[in-house]
Amino acid sequence: MALRFTLSSPSPSLQPPLLHSPPPLKFLTLPLNLNLFTYSTTRSLRLSSTRRLPAVTASVSSVEATGTNGTDSGKKRPLLEVKDLTAVIAESKQEILKGVNVVVYEGEVHAIMGKNGSGKSTFSKVLAGHPDYEVTGGSVVFKGESLLDMEPEERSLAGLFMSFQSPVEIPGVNNIDFLNMAYNARRRKLGLPELGPIEFYAYLFPKLELVNMKSDFLNRNVNEGFSGGERKRNEILQLAVLGAELAILDEIDSGLDIDALQDVAKAVNGMLTPKNAVLMITHYLRLLEFIKPTFIHIMENGRIVKTGDISIAKTLEKEGYKAISAT
């Protein structure tokens, strides 16, 4: 049975949507793609509300170290530590990643740039556990635990969020039910009680305002008939709802006009705290003008070959990758 709840709000565009009691996760099969609960059309995952997951807890204390980014990170905790990561395409065994090294600490924003085919998106997909890629060497540690030992949905429950270039549609599942299920799965992982429909909407309402979305959007099926800008906003809404500790944004600026880009950037900036971090993949300086990076990494031929500040992106904008390769 559908219930309609009315909250006192001066804005008619933000009237609450129809809320449904979401089906138990164990009865819902989703393709694995959205925010790691769903991923690729070639594989599906039956999410179970009763499945016991291995403990994924932070075991790394505050550190005093100089990371591979070349700066003293003080007493910040490393969220992501990638060392000598190599990976191939699972089917053809073609090597794509050839020794990636990077450390992302709490409170940092990292951007990865590079030519098409340099390995940027492959790197993000490997972090997400995409079945099309096979890790052949190296290590990836997330909050002190081996990320490579986790299934994709376990990575999400542990606090990793992945935003894809082209999110898939999920026919028959509306946004509010999907978000409610995903959020409650995260709360169960953290040992917190689930939120019912009324409580969840009270939590969700300010997130809608953060990404500049109307509440009627929530009754639409996930990404079904969405424009490119709506899909990107939907990705960021998921990020806002789940409260992930590390967000990986793969070309979140792709296909966005300036207004949509500003909305997305404002939402991402609004979620940044000293305890979380963002890893962005982009081709363009304009995104970095709205979301200020701590570090910019240049990827070439499956490796990070240069790390610096915003000046690297400005050089690329003016002179192209030839100028970077020559330095």
mmCIF file of C-alpha atoms in Angstrom:
data_model
loop_
_atom_site.group_PDB
_atom_site.id
_atom_site.type_symbol
_atom_site.label_atom_id
_atom_site.label_comp_id
_atom_site.label_asym_id
_atom_site.label_seq_id
_atom_site.Cartn_x
_atom_site.Cartn_y
_atom_site.Cartn_z
ATOM 1 C CA MET A 1 0.000 0.000 0.000
ATOM 2 C CA ALA A 2 1.305 3.423 -0.906
ATOM 3 C CA LEU A 3 1.251 6.171 1.685
ATOM 4 C CA ARG A 4 1.463 9.909 1.099
ATOM 5 C CA PHE A 5 3.045 12.054 3.785
ATOM 6 C CA THR A 6 2.834 15.821 3.929
ATOM 7 C CA LEU A 7 5.625 17.870 5.474
ATOM 8 C CA SER A 8 5.320 21.579 6.101
ATOM 9 C CA SER A 9 7.396 23.131 3.340
ATOM 10 C CA PRO A 10 7.052 26.468 1.581
ATOM 11 C CA SER A 11 8.162 24.993 -1.712
ATOM 12 C CA PRO A 12 5.499 23.074 -3.695
ATOM 13 C CA SER A 13 8.259 21.489 -5.803
ATOM 14 C CA LEU A 14 9.563 19.697 -2.716
ATOM 15 C CA GLN A 15 6.375 17.961 -1.578
ATOM 16 C CA PRO A 16 7.168 14.431 -0.382
ATOM 17 C CA PRO A 17 6.779 11.598 -2.882
ATOM 18 C CA LEU A 18 4.819 8.399 -2.542
ATOM 19 C CA LEU A 19 6.685 6.156 -0.141
ATOM 20 C CA HIS A 20 6.450 2.409 -0.448
ATOM 21 C CA SER A 21 7.521 -0.241 1.996
ATOM 22 C CA PRO A 22 10.546 -1.572 0.095
ATOM 23 C CA PRO A 23 10.729 -5.316 -0.539
ATOM 24 C CA PRO A 24 13.311 -7.216 1.510
ATOM 25 C CA LEU A 25 16.697 -7.139 -0.196
ATOM 26 C CA LYS A 26 16.862 -10.915 -0.249
ATOM 27 C CA PHE A 27 13.951 -10.963 -2.719
ATOM 28 C CA LEU A 28 15.370 -8.309 -5.027
ATOM 29 C CA THR A 29 17.890 -9.097 -7.742
ATOM 30 C CA LEU A 30 19.769 -6.077 -9.084
ATOM 31 C CA PRO A 31 22.394 -5.864 -11.837
ATOM 32 C CA LEU A 32 25.740 -4.880 -10.317
ATOM 33 C CA ASN A 33 26.375 -1.222 -11.178
ATOM 34 C CA LEU A 34 24.884 1.616 -9.143
ATOM 35 C CA ASN A 35 27.166 2.609 -6.252
ATOM 36 C CA LEU A 36 28.534 -0.965 -6.191
ATOM 37 C CA PHE A 37 25.193 -2.439 -5.159
ATOM 38 C CA THR A 38 24.633 -2.800 -8.875
ATOM 39 C CA TYR A 39 27.244 -3.471 -11.547
ATOM 40 C CA SER A 40 27.433 -4.276 -15.297
ATOM 41 C CA THR A 41 24.745 -5.870 -17.410
ATOM 42 C CA THR A 42 26.779 -9.073 -17.740
ATOM 43 C CA ARG A 43 26.417 -10.153 -14.136
ATOM 44 C CA SER A 44 23.823 -9.958 -11.360
ATOM 45 C CA LEU A 45 23.920 -10.198 -7.619
ATOM 46 C CA ARG A 46 21.205 -11.346 -5.246
ATOM 47 C CA LEU A 47 21.532 -9.060 -2.249
ATOM 48 C CA SER A 48 20.532 -10.785 0.958
ATOM 49 C CA SER A 49 19.503 -8.978 4.081
ATOM 50 C CA THR A 50 20.620 -12.001 6.104
ATOM 51 C CA ARG A 51 24.020 -12.528 4.491
ATOM 52 C CA ARG A 52 26.925 -12.350 6.933
ATOM 53 C CA LEU A 53 29.756 -10.222 5.601
ATOM 54 C CA PRO A 54 33.367 -10.364 6.758
ATOM 55 C CA ALA A 55 34.363 -7.648 9.173
ATOM 56 C CA VAL A 56 35.519 -4.539 7.357
ATOM 57 C CA THR A 57 36.830 -2.218 10.005
ATOM 58 C CA ALA A 58 39.600 0.306 10.167
ATOM 59 C CA SER A 59 42.669 -1.207 11.771
ATOM 60 C CA VAL A 60 45.099 1.550 10.859
ATOM 61 C CA SER A 61 45.766 4.136 13.532
ATOM 62 C CA SER A 62 46.728 7.722 12.891
ATOM 63 C CA VAL A 63 50.080 7.829 11.155
ATOM 64 C CA GLU A 64 52.922 10.213 10.766
ATOM 65 C CA ALA A 65 54.356 9.527 7.367
ATOM 66 C CA THR A 66 55.316 10.967 4.055
ATOM 67 C CA GLY A 67 53.027 9.273 1.547
ATOM 68 C CA THR A 68 53.690 8.364 -2.064
ATOM 69 C CA ASN A 69 52.114 11.692 -3.016
ATOM 70 C CA GLY A 70 55.329 13.321 -1.838
ATOM 71 C CA THR A 71 53.988 15.421 1.028
ATOM 72 C CA ASP A 72 53.908 15.040 4.786
ATOM 73 C CA SER A 73 50.399 13.836 5.583
ATOM 74 C CA GLY A 74 50.730 14.469 9.317
ATOM 75 C CA LYS A 75 48.404 12.462 11.528
ATOM 76 C CA LYS A 76 45.729 11.813 8.939
ATOM 77 C CA ARG A 77 44.510 8.287 8.330
ATOM 78 C CA PRO A 78 45.087 6.797 4.877
ATOM 79 C CA LEU A 79 41.737 5.741 3.434
ATOM 80 C CA LEU A 80 43.115 4.175 0.253
ATOM 81 C CA GLU A 81 46.607 2.768 -0.287
ATOM 82 C CA VAL A 82 47.387 1.392 -3.743
ATOM 83 C CA LYS A 83 50.778 -0.231 -4.245
ATOM 84 C CA ASP A 84 52.191 -1.622 -7.507
ATOM 85 C CA LEU A 85 48.706 -2.492 -8.789
ATOM 86 C CA THR A 86 48.624 -4.426 -12.055
ATOM 87 C CA ALA A 87 45.526 -5.665 -13.874
ATOM 88 C CA VAL A 88 44.474 -7.221 -17.172
ATOM 89 C CA ILE A 89 41.267 -7.519 -19.159
ATOM 90 C CA ALA A 90 39.845 -10.789 -17.863
ATOM 91 C CA GLU A 91 38.943 -12.235 -21.262
ATOM 92 C CA SER A 92 41.909 -11.219 -23.433
ATOM 93 C CA LYS A 93 44.562 -10.961 -20.676
ATOM 94 C CA GLN A 94 45.688 -7.636 -22.151
ATOM 95 C CA GLU A 95 47.584 -5.716 -19.482
ATOM 96 C CA ILE A 96 46.082 -2.307 -18.722
ATOM 97 C CA LEU A 97 47.386 -1.308 -15.296
ATOM 98 C CA LYS A 98 51.158 -1.661 -15.040
ATOM 99 C CA GLY A 99 52.045 -0.678 -11.498
ATOM 100 C CA VAL A 100 49.780 2.031 -10.067
ATOM 101 C CA ASN A 101 50.843 3.671 -6.801
ATOM 102 C CA VAL A 102 48.783 6.234 -4.904
ATOM 103 C CA VAL A 103 47.750 7.014 -1.326
ATOM 104 C CA VAL A 104 44.587 8.959 -0.494
ATOM 105 C CA TYR A 105 44.309 10.367 3.016
ATOM 106 C CA GLU A 106 41.297 11.647 4.914
ATOM 107 C CA GLY A 107 40.208 15.121 3.879
ATOM 108 C CA GLU A 108 41.904 14.984 0.470
ATOM 109 C CA VAL A 109 40.596 15.401 -3.064
ATOM 110 C CA HIS A 110 42.603 13.625 -5.763
ATOM 111 C CA ALA A 111 42.109 13.994 -9.514
ATOM 112 C CA ILE A 112 43.437 11.578 -12.131
ATOM 113 C CA MET A 113 43.917 12.890 -15.651
ATOM 114 C CA GLY A 114 45.333 11.275 -18.761
ATOM 115 C CA LYS A 115 44.801 10.565 -22.423
ATOM 116 C CA ASN A 116 42.085 8.186 -23.576
ATOM 117 C CA GLY A 117 43.319 4.632 -23.083
ATOM 118 C CA SER A 118 45.809 5.541 -20.368
ATOM 119 C CA GLY A 119 44.055 3.345 -17.778
ATOM 120 C CA LYS A 120 42.079 5.913 -15.758
ATOM 121 C CA SER A 121 38.647 4.309 -15.974
ATOM 122 C CA THR A 122 40.119 0.820 -15.736
ATOM 123 C CA PHE A 123 41.719 1.849 -12.452
ATOM 124 C CA SER A 124 38.374 3.007 -11.071
ATOM 125 C CA LYS A 125 36.629 -0.166 -12.229
ATOM 126 C CA VAL A 126 39.289 -2.368 -10.655
ATOM 127 C CA LEU A 127 38.784 -0.525 -7.366
ATOM 128 C CA ALA A 128 35.062 -1.215 -7.708
ATOM 129 C CA GLY A 129 35.582 -4.921 -8.438
ATOM 130 C CA HIS A 130 34.375 -4.957 -12.045
ATOM 131 C CA PRO A 131 34.233 -8.565 -13.338
ATOM 132 C CA ASP A 132 35.743 -7.600 -16.710
ATOM 133 C CA TYR A 133 39.146 -7.009 -15.090
ATOM 134 C CA GLU A 134 41.525 -9.293 -13.244
ATOM 135 C CA VAL A 135 44.105 -8.078 -10.750
ATOM 136 C CA THR A 136 47.465 -9.737 -11.389
ATOM 137 C CA GLY A 137 49.653 -8.050 -8.801
ATOM 138 C CA GLY A 138 50.027 -5.417 -6.127
ATOM 139 C CA SER A 139 47.747 -4.507 -3.259
ATOM 140 C CA VAL A 140 44.849 -2.174 -2.467
ATOM 141 C CA VAL A 141 44.124 -1.362 1.169
ATOM 142 C CA PHE A 142 40.936 0.475 2.141
ATOM 143 C CA LYS A 143 40.664 1.630 5.757
ATOM 144 C CA GLY A 144 43.288 -0.907 6.772
ATOM 145 C CA GLU A 145 41.653 -3.915 5.065
ATOM 146 C CA SER A 146 42.389 -5.563 1.721
ATOM 147 C CA LEU A 147 39.916 -4.156 -0.787
ATOM 148 C CA LEU A 148 40.738 -6.898 -3.275
ATOM 149 C CA ASP A 149 39.377 -9.540 -0.886
ATOM 150 C CA MET A 150 35.939 -7.890 -0.842
ATOM 151 C CA GLU A 151 33.018 -8.453 -3.204
ATOM 152 C CA PRO A 152 31.671 -5.296 -4.900
ATOM 153 C CA GLU A 153 28.717 -4.954 -2.527
ATOM 154 C CA GLU A 154 31.029 -5.460 0.453
ATOM 155 C CA ARG A 155 33.156 -2.559 -0.770
ATOM 156 C CA SER A 156 30.083 -0.358 -0.839
ATOM 157 C CA LEU A 157 28.979 -1.425 2.621
ATOM 158 C CA ALA A 158 32.502 -0.705 3.865
ATOM 159 C CA GLY A 159 32.194 2.924 2.725
ATOM 160 C CA LEU A 160 33.422 2.999 -0.887
ATOM 161 C CA PHE A 161 31.217 4.762 -3.448
ATOM 162 C CA MET A 162 31.640 4.541 -7.197
ATOM 163 C CA SER A 163 30.001 6.891 -9.693
ATOM 164 C CA PHE A 164 30.083 5.641 -13.271
ATOM 165 C CA GLN A 165 30.152 7.436 -16.598
ATOM 166 C CA SER A 166 26.972 5.717 -17.826
ATOM 167 C CA PRO A 167 24.791 4.426 -14.973
ATOM 168 C CA VAL A 168 22.389 1.672 -16.005
ATOM 169 C CA GLU A 169 18.616 1.741 -15.695
ATOM 170 C CA ILE A 170 16.809 -0.460 -13.177
ATOM 171 C CA PRO A 171 13.252 -0.959 -14.482
ATOM 172 C CA GLY A 172 10.617 -1.621 -11.842
ATOM 173 C CA VAL A 173 12.580 -0.136 -8.927
ATOM 174 C CA ASN A 174 11.868 3.482 -8.080
ATOM 175 C CA ASN A 175 14.465 5.816 -6.674
ATOM 176 C CA ILE A 176 13.134 6.177 -3.159
ATOM 177 C CA ASP A 177 12.827 2.416 -2.637
ATOM 178 C CA PHE A 178 16.308 1.860 -4.040
ATOM 179 C CA LEU A 179 17.837 4.567 -1.876
ATOM 180 C CA ASN A 180 15.985 3.332 1.204
ATOM 181 C CA MET A 181 17.215 -0.229 0.689
ATOM 182 C CA ALA A 182 20.792 0.838 0.007
ATOM 183 C CA TYR A 183 20.872 3.157 3.014
ATOM 184 C CA ASN A 184 19.418 0.551 5.361
ATOM 185 C CA ALA A 185 21.923 -2.024 4.127
ATOM 186 C CA ARG A 186 24.689 0.421 5.042
ATOM 187 C CA ARG A 187 23.110 1.031 8.479
ATOM 188 C CA ARG A 188 22.923 -2.714 9.140
ATOM 189 C CA LYS A 189 26.601 -2.988 8.286
ATOM 190 C CA LEU A 190 27.348 -0.269 10.842
ATOM 191 C CA GLY A 191 25.188 -1.974 13.467
ATOM 192 C CA LEU A 192 22.510 0.732 13.355
ATOM 193 C CA PRO A 193 18.719 0.231 13.247
ATOM 194 C CA GLU A 194 16.997 0.563 9.892
ATOM 195 C CA LEU A 195 14.905 3.619 9.079
ATOM 196 C CA GLY A 196 11.248 3.278 8.193
ATOM 197 C CA PRO A 197 9.668 5.214 5.294
ATOM 198 C CA ILE A 198 8.802 8.344 7.297
ATOM 199 C CA GLU A 199 12.163 8.497 9.055
ATOM 200 C CA PHE A 200 14.004 7.889 5.811
ATOM 201 C CA TYR A 201 12.221 10.679 3.968
ATOM 202 C CA ALA A 202 13.056 13.094 6.775
ATOM 203 C CA TYR A 203 16.702 12.086 6.285
ATOM 204 C CA LEU A 204 16.449 12.257 2.481
ATOM 205 C CA PHE A 205 14.686 15.623 2.160
ATOM 206 C CA PRO A 206 17.766 17.855 2.721
ATOM 207 C CA LYS A 207 19.813 15.652 0.374
ATOM 208 C CA LEU A 208 17.399 16.508 -2.441
ATOM 209 C CA GLU A 209 17.945 20.190 -1.813
ATOM 210 C CA LEU A 210 21.710 19.653 -1.807
ATOM 211 C CA VAL A 211 21.645 18.295 -5.375
ATOM 212 C CA ASN A 212 18.863 20.673 -6.515
ATOM 213 C CA MET A 213 16.338 17.935 -7.322
ATOM 214 C CA LYS A 214 12.544 17.907 -7.040
ATOM 215 C CA SER A 215 10.839 15.302 -4.886
ATOM 216 C CA ASP A 216 8.743 13.910 -7.768
ATOM 217 C CA PHE A 217 12.002 12.541 -9.161
ATOM 218 C CA LEU A 218 11.987 9.947 -6.365
ATOM 219 C CA ASN A 219 8.932 8.116 -7.725
ATOM 220 C CA ARG A 220 10.595 7.537 -11.098
ATOM 221 C CA ASN A 221 12.366 4.252 -11.762
ATOM 222 C CA VAL A 222 16.125 4.352 -11.260
ATOM 223 C CA ASN A 223 17.661 6.170 -14.259
ATOM 224 C CA GLU A 224 14.789 5.114 -16.537
ATOM 225 C CA GLY A 225 14.241 7.871 -19.103
ATOM 226 C CA PHE A 226 16.700 10.143 -17.307
ATOM 227 C CA SER A 227 18.750 12.739 -19.128
ATOM 228 C CA GLY A 228 22.522 12.684 -18.743
ATOM 229 C CA GLY A 229 22.380 15.469 -16.184
ATOM 230 C CA GLU A 230 19.648 13.718 -14.183
ATOM 231 C CA ARG A 231 21.695 10.527 -14.073
ATOM 232 C CA LYS A 232 24.719 12.384 -12.740
ATOM 233 C CA ARG A 233 22.597 14.150 -10.129
ATOM 234 C CA ASN A 234 21.140 10.787 -9.164
ATOM 235 C CA GLU A 235 24.644 9.402 -8.648
ATOM 236 C CA ILE A 236 25.532 12.292 -6.356
ATOM 237 C CA LEU A 237 22.234 11.892 -4.493
ATOM 238 C CA GLN A 238 23.201 8.272 -3.805
ATOM 239 C CA LEU A 239 26.580 9.471 -2.541
ATOM 240 C CA ALA A 240 24.890 12.002 -0.257
ATOM 241 C CA VAL A 241 22.490 9.394 1.113
ATOM 242 C CA LEU A 242 25.072 6.673 1.725
ATOM 243 C CA GLY A 243 27.637 8.971 3.317
ATOM 244 C CA ALA A 244 30.591 7.065 1.868
ATOM 245 C CA GLU A 245 34.080 7.658 3.183
ATOM 246 C CA LEU A 246 35.732 7.443 -0.242
ATOM 247 C CA ALA A 247 33.913 8.583 -3.380
ATOM 248 C CA ILE A 248 35.340 7.605 -6.773
ATOM 249 C CA LEU A 249 33.828 9.849 -9.442
ATOM 250 C CA ASP A 250 34.517 8.645 -12.983
ATOM 251 C CA GLU A 251 34.055 11.599 -15.359
ATOM 252 C CA ILE A 252 31.165 12.992 -13.332
ATOM 253 C CA ASP A 253 31.423 16.153 -15.461
ATOM 254 C CA SER A 254 30.919 14.335 -18.767
ATOM 255 C CA GLY A 255 27.931 15.655 -20.716
ATOM 256 C CA LEU A 256 26.943 18.287 -18.149
ATOM 257 C CA ASP A 257 26.096 21.871 -19.014
ATOM 258 C CA ILE A 258 27.543 24.576 -16.792
ATOM 259 C CA ASP A 259 24.474 24.805 -14.529
ATOM 260 C CA ALA A 260 24.345 21.048 -13.932
ATOM 261 C CA LEU A 261 28.103 20.964 -13.366
ATOM 262 C CA GLN A 262 27.841 23.685 -10.736
ATOM 263 C CA ASP A 263 25.012 21.816 -8.991
ATOM 264 C CA VAL A 264 27.012 18.579 -8.936
ATOM 265 C CA ALA A 265 30.178 20.331 -7.750
ATOM 266 C CA LYS A 266 28.280 22.185 -5.026
ATOM 267 C CA ALA A 267 26.826 18.906 -3.783
ATOM 268 C CA VAL A 268 30.217 17.164 -3.757
ATOM 269 C CA ASN A 269 31.841 20.082 -1.945
ATOM 270 C CA GLY A 270 28.990 20.092 0.563
ATOM 271 C CA MET A 271 29.711 16.477 1.479
ATOM 272 C CA LEU A 272 33.458 16.842 1.985
ATOM 273 C CA THR A 273 34.633 16.514 5.582
ATOM 274 C CA PRO A 274 38.022 16.013 7.282
ATOM 275 C CA LYS A 275 37.153 12.301 7.549
ATOM 276 C CA ASN A 276 36.272 11.431 3.948
ATOM 277 C CA ALA A 277 37.930 11.821 0.553
ATOM 278 C CA VAL A 278 37.246 12.032 -3.179
ATOM 279 C CA LEU A 279 39.084 10.461 -6.114
ATOM 280 C CA MET A 280 37.967 12.055 -9.399
ATOM 281 C CA ILE A 281 38.708 11.065 -12.972
ATOM 282 C CA THR A 282 38.377 13.865 -15.492
ATOM 283 C CA HIS A 283 39.686 15.261 -18.759
ATOM 284 C CA TYR A 284 38.882 18.877 -18.067
ATOM 285 C CA LEU A 285 40.138 21.759 -15.974
ATOM 286 C CA ARG A 286 36.630 23.167 -15.524
ATOM 287 C CA LEU A 287 35.647 20.483 -12.989
ATOM 288 C CA LEU A 288 38.788 21.207 -10.967
ATOM 289 C CA GLU A 289 37.866 24.882 -10.823
ATOM 290 C CA PHE A 290 34.708 23.938 -8.899
ATOM 291 C CA ILE A 291 36.043 20.999 -6.854
ATOM 292 C CA LYS A 292 39.526 21.992 -5.726
ATOM 293 C CA PRO A 293 41.986 19.055 -5.794
ATOM 294 C CA THR A 294 44.653 18.411 -3.190
ATOM 295 C CA PHE A 295 46.663 16.484 -5.777
ATOM 296 C CA ILE A 296 46.472 15.887 -9.513
ATOM 297 C CA HIS A 297 47.933 12.684 -10.944
ATOM 298 C CA ILE A 298 48.759 12.126 -14.594
ATOM 299 C CA MET A 299 48.259 8.565 -15.802
ATOM 300 C CA GLU A 300 50.100 7.293 -18.848
ATOM 301 C CA ASN A 301 50.345 3.741 -20.168
ATOM 302 C CA GLY A 302 48.838 2.212 -17.040
ATOM 303 C CA ARG A 303 50.980 4.096 -14.516
ATOM 304 C CA ILE A 304 50.859 7.374 -12.609
ATOM 305 C CA VAL A 305 53.813 9.239 -14.064
ATOM 306 C CA LYS A 306 53.442 12.673 -12.483
ATOM 307 C CA THR A 307 51.801 14.172 -9.401
ATOM 308 C CA GLY A 308 51.339 17.836 -8.601
ATOM 309 C CA ASP A 309 48.844 20.600 -7.937
ATOM 310 C CA ILE A 310 46.326 22.505 -10.057
ATOM 311 C CA SER A 311 49.145 23.962 -12.159
ATOM 312 C CA ILE A 312 49.450 20.604 -13.939
ATOM 313 C CA ALA A 313 45.867 20.836 -15.165
ATOM 314 C CA LYS A 314 46.413 24.420 -16.290
ATOM 315 C CA THR A 315 49.462 23.352 -18.279
ATOM 316 C CA LEU A 316 47.430 20.579 -19.910
ATOM 317 C CA GLU A 317 44.687 23.021 -20.823
ATOM 318 C CA LYS A 318 47.154 25.288 -22.614
ATOM 319 C CA GLU A 319 49.724 22.905 -24.071
ATOM 320 C CA GLY A 320 48.349 19.351 -23.941
ATOM 321 C CA TYR A 321 49.957 16.160 -22.659
ATOM 322 C CA LYS A 322 53.072 16.674 -24.730
ATOM 323 C CA ALA A 323 54.131 19.418 -22.315
ATOM 324 C CA ILE A 324 53.659 17.123 -19.320
ATOM 325 C CA SER A 325 55.573 14.252 -20.904
ATOM 326 C CA ALA A 326 58.476 16.568 -21.682
ATOM 327 C CA THR A 327 58.923 17.673 -18.054
#
